[in-house]
PDB file of C-alpha atoms in Angstrom:
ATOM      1  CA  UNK A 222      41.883 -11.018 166.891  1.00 57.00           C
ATOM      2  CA  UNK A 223      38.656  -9.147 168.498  1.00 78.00           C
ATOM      3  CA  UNK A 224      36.351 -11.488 170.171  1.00 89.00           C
ATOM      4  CA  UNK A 225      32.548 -10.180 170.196  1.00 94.00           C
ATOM      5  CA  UNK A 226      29.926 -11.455 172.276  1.00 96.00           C
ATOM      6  CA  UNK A 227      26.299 -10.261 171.739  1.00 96.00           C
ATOM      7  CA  UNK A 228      23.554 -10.251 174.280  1.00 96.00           C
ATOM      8  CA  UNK A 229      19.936 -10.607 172.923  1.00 95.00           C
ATOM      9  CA  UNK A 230      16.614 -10.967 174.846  1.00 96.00           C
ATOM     10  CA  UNK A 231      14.467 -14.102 175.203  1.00 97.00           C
ATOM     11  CA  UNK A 232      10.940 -14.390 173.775  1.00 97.00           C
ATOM     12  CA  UNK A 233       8.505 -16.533 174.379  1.00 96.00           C
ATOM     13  CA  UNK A 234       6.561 -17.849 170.856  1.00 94.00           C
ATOM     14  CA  UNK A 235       4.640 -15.657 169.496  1.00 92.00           C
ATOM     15  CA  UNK A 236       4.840 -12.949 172.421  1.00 94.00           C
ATOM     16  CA  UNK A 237       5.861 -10.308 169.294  1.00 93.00           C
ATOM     17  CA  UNK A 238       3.900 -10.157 166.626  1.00 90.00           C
ATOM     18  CA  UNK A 239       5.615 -10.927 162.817  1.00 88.00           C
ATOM     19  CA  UNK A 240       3.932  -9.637 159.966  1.00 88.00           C
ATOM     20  CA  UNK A 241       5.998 -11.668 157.835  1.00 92.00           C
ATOM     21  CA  UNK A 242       5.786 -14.905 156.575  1.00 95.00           C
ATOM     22  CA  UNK A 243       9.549 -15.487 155.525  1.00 96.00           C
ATOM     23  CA  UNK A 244      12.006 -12.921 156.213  1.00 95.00           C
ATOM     24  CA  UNK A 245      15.707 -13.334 155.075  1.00 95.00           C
ATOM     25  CA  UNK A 246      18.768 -12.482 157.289  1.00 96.00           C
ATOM     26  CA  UNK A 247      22.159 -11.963 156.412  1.00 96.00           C
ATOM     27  CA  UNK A 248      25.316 -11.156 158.029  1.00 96.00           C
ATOM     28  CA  UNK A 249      29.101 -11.703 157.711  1.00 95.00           C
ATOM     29  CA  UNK A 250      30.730 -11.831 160.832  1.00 94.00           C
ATOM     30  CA  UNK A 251      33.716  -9.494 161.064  1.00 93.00           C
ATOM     31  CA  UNK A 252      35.256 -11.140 164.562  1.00 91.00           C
ATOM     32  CA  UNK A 253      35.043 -14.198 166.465  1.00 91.00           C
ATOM     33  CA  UNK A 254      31.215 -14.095 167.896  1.00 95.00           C
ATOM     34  CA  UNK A 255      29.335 -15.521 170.584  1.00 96.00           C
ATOM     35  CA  UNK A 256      26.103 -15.078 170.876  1.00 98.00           C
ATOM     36  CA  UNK A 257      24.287 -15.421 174.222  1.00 97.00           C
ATOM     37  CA  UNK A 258      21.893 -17.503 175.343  1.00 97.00           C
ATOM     38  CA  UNK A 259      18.475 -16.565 173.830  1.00 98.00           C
ATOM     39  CA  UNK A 260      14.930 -16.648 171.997  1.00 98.00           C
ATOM     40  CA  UNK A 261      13.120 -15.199 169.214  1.00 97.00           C
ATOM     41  CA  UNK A 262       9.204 -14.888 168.933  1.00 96.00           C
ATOM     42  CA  UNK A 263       9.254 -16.597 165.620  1.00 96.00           C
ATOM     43  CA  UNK A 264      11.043 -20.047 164.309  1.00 97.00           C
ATOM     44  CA  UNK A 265      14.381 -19.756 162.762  1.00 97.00           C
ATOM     45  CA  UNK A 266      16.095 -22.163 159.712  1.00 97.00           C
ATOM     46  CA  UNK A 267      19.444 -21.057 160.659  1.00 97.00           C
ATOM     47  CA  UNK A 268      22.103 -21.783 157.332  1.00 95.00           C
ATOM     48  CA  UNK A 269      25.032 -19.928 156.318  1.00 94.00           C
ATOM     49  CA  UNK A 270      26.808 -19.004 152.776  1.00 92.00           C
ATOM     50  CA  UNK A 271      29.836 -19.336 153.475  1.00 89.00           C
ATOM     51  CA  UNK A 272      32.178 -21.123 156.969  1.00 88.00           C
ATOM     52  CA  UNK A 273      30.404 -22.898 159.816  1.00 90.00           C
ATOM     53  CA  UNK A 274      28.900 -21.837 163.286  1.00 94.00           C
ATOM     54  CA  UNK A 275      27.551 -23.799 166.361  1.00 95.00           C
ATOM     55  CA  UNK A 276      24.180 -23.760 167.695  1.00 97.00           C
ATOM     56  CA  UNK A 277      24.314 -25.127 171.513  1.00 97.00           C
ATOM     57  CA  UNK A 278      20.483 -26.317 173.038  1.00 97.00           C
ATOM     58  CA  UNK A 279      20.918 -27.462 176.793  1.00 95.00           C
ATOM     59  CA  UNK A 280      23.971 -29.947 175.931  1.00 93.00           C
ATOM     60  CA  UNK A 281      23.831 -30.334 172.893  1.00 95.00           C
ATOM     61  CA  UNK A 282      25.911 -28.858 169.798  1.00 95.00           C
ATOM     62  CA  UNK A 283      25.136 -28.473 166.453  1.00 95.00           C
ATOM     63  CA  UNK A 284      27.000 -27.443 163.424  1.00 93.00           C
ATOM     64  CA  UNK A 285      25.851 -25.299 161.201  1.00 94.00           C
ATOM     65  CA  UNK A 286      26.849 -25.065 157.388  1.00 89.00           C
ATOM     66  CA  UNK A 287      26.405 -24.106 154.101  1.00 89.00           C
ATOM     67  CA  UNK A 288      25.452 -27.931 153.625  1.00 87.00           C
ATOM     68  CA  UNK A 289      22.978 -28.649 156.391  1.00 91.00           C
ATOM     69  CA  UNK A 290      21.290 -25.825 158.520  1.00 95.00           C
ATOM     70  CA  UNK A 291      19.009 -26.161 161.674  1.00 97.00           C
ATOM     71  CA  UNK A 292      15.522 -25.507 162.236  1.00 97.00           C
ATOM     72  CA  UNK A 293      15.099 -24.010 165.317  1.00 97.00           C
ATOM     73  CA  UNK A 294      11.811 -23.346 166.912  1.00 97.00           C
ATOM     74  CA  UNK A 295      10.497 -20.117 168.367  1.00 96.00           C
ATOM     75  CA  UNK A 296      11.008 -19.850 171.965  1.00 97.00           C
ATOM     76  CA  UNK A 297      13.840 -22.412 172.075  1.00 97.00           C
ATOM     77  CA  UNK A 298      16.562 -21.010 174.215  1.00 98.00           C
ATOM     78  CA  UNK A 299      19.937 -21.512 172.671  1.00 98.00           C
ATOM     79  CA  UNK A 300      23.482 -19.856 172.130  1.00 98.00           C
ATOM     80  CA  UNK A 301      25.730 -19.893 169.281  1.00 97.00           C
ATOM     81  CA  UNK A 302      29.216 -19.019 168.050  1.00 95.00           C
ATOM     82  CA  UNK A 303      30.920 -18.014 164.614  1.00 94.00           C
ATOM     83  CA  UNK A 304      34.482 -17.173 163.845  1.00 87.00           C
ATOM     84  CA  UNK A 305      35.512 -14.392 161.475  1.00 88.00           C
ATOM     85  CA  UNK A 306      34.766 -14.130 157.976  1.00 89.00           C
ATOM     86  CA  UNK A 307      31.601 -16.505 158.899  1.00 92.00           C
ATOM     87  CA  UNK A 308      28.561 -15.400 155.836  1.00 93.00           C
ATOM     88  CA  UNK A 309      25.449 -16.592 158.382  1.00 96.00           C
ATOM     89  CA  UNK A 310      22.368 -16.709 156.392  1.00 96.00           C
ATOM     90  CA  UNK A 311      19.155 -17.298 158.285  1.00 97.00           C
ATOM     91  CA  UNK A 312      15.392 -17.451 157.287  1.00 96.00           C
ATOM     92  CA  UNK A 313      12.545 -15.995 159.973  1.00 96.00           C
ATOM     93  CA  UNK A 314       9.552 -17.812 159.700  1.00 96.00           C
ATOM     94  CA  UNK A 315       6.470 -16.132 161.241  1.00 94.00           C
ATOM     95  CA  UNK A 316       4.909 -17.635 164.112  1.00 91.00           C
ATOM     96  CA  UNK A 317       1.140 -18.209 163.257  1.00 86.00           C
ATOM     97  CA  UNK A 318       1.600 -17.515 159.732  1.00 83.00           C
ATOM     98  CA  UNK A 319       3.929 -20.757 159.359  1.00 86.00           C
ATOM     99  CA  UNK A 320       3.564 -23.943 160.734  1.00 86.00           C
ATOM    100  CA  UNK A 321       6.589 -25.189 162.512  1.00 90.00           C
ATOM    101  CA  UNK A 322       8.319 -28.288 160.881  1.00 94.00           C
ATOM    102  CA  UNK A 323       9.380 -29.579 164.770  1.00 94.00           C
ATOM    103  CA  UNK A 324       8.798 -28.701 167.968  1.00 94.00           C
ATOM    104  CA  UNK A 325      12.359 -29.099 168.356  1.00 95.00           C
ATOM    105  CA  UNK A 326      15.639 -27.981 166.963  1.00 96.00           C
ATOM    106  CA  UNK A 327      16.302 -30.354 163.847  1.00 96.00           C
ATOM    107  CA  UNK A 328      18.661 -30.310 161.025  1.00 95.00           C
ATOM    108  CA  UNK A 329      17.863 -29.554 157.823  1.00 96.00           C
ATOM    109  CA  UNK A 330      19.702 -30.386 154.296  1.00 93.00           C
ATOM    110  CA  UNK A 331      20.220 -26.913 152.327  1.00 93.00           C
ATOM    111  CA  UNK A 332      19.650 -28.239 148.870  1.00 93.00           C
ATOM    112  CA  UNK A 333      20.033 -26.578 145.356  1.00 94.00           C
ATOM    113  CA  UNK A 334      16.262 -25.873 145.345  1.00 96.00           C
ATOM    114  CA  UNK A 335      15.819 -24.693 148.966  1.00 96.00           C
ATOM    115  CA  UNK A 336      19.168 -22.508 148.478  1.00 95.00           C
ATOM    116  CA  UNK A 337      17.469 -20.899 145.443  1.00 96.00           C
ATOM    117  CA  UNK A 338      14.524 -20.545 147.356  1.00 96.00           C
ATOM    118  CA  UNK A 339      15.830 -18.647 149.699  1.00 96.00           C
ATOM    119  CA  UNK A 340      17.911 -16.465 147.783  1.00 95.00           C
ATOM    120  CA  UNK A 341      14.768 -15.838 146.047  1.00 95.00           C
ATOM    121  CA  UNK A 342      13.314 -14.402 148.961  1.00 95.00           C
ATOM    122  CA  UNK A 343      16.284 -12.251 149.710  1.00 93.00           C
ATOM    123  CA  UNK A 344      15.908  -9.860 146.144  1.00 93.00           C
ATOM    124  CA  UNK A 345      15.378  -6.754 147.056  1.00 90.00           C
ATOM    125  CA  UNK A 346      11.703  -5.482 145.245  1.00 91.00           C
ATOM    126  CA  UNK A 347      10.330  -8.740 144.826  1.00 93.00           C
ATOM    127  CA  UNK A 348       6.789  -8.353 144.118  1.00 95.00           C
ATOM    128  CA  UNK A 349       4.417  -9.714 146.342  1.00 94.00           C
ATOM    129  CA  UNK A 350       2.808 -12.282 144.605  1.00 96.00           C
ATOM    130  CA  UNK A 351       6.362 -13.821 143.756  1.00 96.00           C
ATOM    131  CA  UNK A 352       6.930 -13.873 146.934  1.00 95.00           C
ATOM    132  CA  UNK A 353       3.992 -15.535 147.744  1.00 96.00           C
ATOM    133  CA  UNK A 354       4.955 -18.192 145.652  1.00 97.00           C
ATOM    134  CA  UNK A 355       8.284 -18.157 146.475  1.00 97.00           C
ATOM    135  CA  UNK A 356       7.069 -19.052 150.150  1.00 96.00           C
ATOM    136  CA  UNK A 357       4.782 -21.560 149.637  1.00 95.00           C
ATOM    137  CA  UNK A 358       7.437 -23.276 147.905  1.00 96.00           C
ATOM    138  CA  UNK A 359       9.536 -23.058 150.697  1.00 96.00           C
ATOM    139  CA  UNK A 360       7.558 -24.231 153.141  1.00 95.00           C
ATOM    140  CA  UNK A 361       6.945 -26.977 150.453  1.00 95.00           C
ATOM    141  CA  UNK A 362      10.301 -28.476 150.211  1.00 95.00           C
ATOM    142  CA  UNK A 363      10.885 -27.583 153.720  1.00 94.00           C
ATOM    143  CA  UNK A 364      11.557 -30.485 155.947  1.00 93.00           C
ATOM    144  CA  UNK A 365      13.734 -32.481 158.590  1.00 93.00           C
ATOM    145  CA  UNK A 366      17.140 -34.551 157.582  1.00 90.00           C
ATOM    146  CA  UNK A 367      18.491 -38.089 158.736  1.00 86.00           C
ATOM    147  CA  UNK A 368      21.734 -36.035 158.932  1.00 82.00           C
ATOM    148  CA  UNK A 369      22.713 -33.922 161.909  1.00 82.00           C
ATOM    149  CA  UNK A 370      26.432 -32.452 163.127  1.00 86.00           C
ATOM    150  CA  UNK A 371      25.241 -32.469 166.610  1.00 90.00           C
ATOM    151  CA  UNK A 372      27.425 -34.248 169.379  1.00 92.00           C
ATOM    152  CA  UNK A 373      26.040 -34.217 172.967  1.00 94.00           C
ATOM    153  CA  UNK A 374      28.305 -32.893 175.527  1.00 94.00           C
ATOM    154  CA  UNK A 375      28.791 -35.358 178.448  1.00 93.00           C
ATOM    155  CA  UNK A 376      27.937 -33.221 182.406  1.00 92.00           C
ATOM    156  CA  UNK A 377      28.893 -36.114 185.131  1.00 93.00           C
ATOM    157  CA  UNK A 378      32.034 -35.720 186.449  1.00 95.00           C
ATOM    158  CA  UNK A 379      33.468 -39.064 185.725  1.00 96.00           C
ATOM    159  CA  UNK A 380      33.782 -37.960 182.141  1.00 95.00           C
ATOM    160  CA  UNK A 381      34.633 -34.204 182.401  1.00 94.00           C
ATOM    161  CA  UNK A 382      38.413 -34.823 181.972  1.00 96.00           C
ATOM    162  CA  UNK A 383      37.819 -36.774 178.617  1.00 96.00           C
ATOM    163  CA  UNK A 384      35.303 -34.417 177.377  1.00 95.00           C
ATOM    164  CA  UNK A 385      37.480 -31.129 178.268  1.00 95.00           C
ATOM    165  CA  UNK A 386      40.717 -32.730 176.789  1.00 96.00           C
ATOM    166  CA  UNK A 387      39.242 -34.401 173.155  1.00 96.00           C
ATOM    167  CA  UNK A 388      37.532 -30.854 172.268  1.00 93.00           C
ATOM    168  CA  UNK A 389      40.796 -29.054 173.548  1.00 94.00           C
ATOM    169  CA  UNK A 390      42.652 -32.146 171.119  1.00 96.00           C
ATOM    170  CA  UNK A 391      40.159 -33.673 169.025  1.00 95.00           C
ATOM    171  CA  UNK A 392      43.788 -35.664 167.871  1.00 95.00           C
ATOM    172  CA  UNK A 393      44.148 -37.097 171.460  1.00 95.00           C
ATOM    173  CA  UNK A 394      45.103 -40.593 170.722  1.00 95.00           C
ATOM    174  CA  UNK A 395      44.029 -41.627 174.491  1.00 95.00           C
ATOM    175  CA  UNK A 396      41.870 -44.896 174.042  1.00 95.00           C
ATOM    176  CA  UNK A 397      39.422 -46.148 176.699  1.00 95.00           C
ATOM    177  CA  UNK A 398      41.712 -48.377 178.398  1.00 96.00           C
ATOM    178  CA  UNK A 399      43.629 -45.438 179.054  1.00 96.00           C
ATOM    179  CA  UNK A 400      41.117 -43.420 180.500  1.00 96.00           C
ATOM    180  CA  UNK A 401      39.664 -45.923 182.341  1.00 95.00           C
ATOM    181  CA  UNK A 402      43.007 -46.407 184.101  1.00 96.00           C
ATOM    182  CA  UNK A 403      43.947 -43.064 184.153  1.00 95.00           C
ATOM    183  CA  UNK A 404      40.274 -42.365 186.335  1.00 95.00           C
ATOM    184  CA  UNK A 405      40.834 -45.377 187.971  1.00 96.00           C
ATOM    185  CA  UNK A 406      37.851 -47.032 187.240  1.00 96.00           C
ATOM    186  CA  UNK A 407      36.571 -50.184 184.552  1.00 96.00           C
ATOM    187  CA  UNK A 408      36.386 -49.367 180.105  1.00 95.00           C
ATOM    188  CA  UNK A 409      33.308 -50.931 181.316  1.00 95.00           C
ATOM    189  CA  UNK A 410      32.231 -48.029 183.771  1.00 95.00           C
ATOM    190  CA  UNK A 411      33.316 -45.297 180.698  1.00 95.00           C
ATOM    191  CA  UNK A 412      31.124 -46.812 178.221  1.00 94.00           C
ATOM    192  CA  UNK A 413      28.161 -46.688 180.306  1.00 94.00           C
ATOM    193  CA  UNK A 414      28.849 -43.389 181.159  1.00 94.00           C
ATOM    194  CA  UNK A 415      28.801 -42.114 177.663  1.00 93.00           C
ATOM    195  CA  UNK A 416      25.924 -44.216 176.437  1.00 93.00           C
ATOM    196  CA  UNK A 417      24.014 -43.273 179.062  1.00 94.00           C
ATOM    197  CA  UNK A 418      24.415 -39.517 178.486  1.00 93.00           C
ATOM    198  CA  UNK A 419      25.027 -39.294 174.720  1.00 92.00           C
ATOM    199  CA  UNK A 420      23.250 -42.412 173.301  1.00 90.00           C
ATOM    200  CA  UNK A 421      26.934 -43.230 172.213  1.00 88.00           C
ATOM    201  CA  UNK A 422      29.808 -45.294 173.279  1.00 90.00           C
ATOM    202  CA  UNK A 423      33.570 -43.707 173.668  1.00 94.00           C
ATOM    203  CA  UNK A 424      34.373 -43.829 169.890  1.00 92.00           C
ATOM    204  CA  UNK A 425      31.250 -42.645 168.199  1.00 91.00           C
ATOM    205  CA  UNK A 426      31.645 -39.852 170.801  1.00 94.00           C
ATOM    206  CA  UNK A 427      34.943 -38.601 169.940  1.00 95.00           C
ATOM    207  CA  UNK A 428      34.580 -39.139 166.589  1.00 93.00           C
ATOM    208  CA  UNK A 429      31.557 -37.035 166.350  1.00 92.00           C
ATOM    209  CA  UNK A 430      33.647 -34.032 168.253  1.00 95.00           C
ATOM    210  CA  UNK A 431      36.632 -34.989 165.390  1.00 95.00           C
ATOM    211  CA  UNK A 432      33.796 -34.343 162.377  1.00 93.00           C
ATOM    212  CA  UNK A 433      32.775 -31.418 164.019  1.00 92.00           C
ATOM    213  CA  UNK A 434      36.133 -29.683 164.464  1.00 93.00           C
ATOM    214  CA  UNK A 435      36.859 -30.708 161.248  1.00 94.00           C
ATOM    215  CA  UNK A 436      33.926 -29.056 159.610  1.00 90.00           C
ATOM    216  CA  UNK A 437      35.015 -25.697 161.162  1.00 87.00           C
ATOM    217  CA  UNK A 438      38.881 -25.923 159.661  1.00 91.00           C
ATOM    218  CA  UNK A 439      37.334 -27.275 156.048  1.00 90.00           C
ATOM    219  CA  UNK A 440      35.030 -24.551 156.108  1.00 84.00           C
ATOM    220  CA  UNK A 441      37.764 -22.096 156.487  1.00 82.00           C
ATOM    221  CA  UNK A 442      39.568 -23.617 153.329  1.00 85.00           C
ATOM    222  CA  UNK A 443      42.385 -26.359 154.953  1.00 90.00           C
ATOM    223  CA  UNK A 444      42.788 -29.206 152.625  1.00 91.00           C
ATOM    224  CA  UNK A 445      41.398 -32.630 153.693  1.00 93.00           C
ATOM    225  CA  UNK A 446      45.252 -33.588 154.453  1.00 93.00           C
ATOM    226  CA  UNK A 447      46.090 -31.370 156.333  1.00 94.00           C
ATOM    227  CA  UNK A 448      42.657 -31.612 158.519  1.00 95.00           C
ATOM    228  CA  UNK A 449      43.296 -34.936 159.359  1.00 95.00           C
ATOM    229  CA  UNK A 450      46.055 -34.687 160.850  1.00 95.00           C
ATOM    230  CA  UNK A 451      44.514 -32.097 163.167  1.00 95.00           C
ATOM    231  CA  UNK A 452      41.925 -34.032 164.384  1.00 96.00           C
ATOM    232  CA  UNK A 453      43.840 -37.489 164.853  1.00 95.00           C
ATOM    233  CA  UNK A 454      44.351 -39.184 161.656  1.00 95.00           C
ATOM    234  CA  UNK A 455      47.333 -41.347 159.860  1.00 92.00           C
ATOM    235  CA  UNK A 456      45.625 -40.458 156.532  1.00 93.00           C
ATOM    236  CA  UNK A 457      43.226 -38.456 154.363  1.00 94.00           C
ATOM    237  CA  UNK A 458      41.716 -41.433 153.277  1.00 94.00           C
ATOM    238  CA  UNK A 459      41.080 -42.900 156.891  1.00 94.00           C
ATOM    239  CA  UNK A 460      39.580 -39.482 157.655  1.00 95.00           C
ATOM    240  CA  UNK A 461      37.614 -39.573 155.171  1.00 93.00           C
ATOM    241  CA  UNK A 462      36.033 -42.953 155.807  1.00 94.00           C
ATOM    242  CA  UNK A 463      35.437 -42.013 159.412  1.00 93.00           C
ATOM    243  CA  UNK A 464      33.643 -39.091 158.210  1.00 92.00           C
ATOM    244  CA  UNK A 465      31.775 -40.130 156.147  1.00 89.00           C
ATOM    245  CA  UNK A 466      30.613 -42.841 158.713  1.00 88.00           C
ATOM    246  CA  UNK A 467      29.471 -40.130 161.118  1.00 86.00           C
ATOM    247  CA  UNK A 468      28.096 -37.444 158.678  1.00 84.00           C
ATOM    248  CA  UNK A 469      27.151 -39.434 155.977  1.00 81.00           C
ATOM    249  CA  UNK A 470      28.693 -36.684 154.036  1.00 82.00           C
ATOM    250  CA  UNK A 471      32.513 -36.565 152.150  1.00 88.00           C
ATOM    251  CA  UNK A 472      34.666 -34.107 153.446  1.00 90.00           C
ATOM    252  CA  UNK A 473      34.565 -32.035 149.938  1.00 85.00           C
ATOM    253  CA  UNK A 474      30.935 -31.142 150.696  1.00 81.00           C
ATOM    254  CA  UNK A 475      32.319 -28.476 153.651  1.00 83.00           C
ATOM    255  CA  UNK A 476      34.898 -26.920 151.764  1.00 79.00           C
ATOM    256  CA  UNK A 477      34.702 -23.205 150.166  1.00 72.00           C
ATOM    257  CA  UNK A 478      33.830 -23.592 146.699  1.00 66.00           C
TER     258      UNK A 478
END
């Protein structure tokens, strides 16, 4: 399959100006693309209609679906990747003529009435005083989740091994003890490591990277099965449960309707 990888420019806020107060975006991906790392003038709620994409800020990685987008604020420099057949959806909000939501990247819960919203927005000849309406509605209902797919992506060397090999095999059954003996060094030492670089211990970690792997395969229409297996679990239903412990989400909720 062709790979694509796009090159855009980096702006700082506001450095172009946007006569717009919401503009829609819309765009399915016909090969795996990687976008480089870059900036836009104006703030970005980044959702898609279909399949799941990453959004990558310094170290850390979100996922992006149909379910929960990102806000992402202008000037932010960030890089992103979608495979094929990926519908991304995005709104452009206007820098000046919106007020941002955070100064950093946050999630944000794509619900019925945001989604309808949106696609509101997106009608071709929609008079101007709908969409007026339309966008102060938006920026209405508009705000930050408790719910993020993000996982923050360990840099010391101690941990490079573990972090390379889980998101190679998210269904690496290697436990701490057996990376701590395998680097030579204490489970004690390990932990640290990862709470002092992700705000998590071993296990939250990797099963953050396991819900976010997942994500991409249920997006692309694998049954919940058949996913768990792939990312390291003796059942659906144990899957599920870990899951929904680290999304606060069912597995369902990512799958093509």
């Amino acid at each position: 399959m062709t790979n694509e990888t796009r090159t855009l420019p980096t702006f700082a806020p506001g450095s172009v100006e946007t006569p717009f107060v919401i503009k829609d975006y819309s765009e399915i991906v016909a090969h795996d693309t990687r976008w480089e790392a870059h900036s836009h003038p104006f703030h970005e709620l980044l959702w898609n209609e279909r399949g799941a994409s990453t959004a990558v800020v310094g170290e850390r990685v979100w996922t992006i679906t149909p379910a929960l987008g990102l806000w992402m604020p202008a000037g932010t420099l960030h890089a992103g990747a979608a495979n094929a057949g990926t519908w991304l959806r995005a709104g452009f909000f206007g820098f000046g003529a919106t007020a941002s939501i955070s100064d950093t990247p946050v999630t944000v819960e794509i619900t019925p009435l945001l989604r309808l919203l949106l696609e509101r927005l997106a009608e071709p000849g929609l008079a101007p005083a709908s969409r007026a309406v339309t966008e102060a509605l938006v920026l209405d209902v508009l705000a930050p989740s408790p719910r993020e797919l993000l996982v923050r992506v360990p840099t010391c060397e101690l941990l490079r091994p573990i972090v390379e090999a889980v998101r190679e095999d998210p269904a690496d059954q290697r436990t701490l003890t057996d990376w701590a003996s395998a680097l030579g060094v204490s489970a004690r030492t390990v932990t640290r490591a990862f709470t002092a670089e992700t705000g998590a211990g071993f296990a939250r970690w990797v099963s953050a990277v396991r819900a976010q792997h997942a994500i991409g395969l249920l997006a692309r229409g694998r049954d919940v099965e058949s996913v768990a297996e792939r990312v390291g679990y003796r059942s659906a239903s144990a899957f599920g449960a870990a899951f929904r412990r680290t999304t606060g989400l069912t597995p369902g909720r990512f799958r093509p309707e």
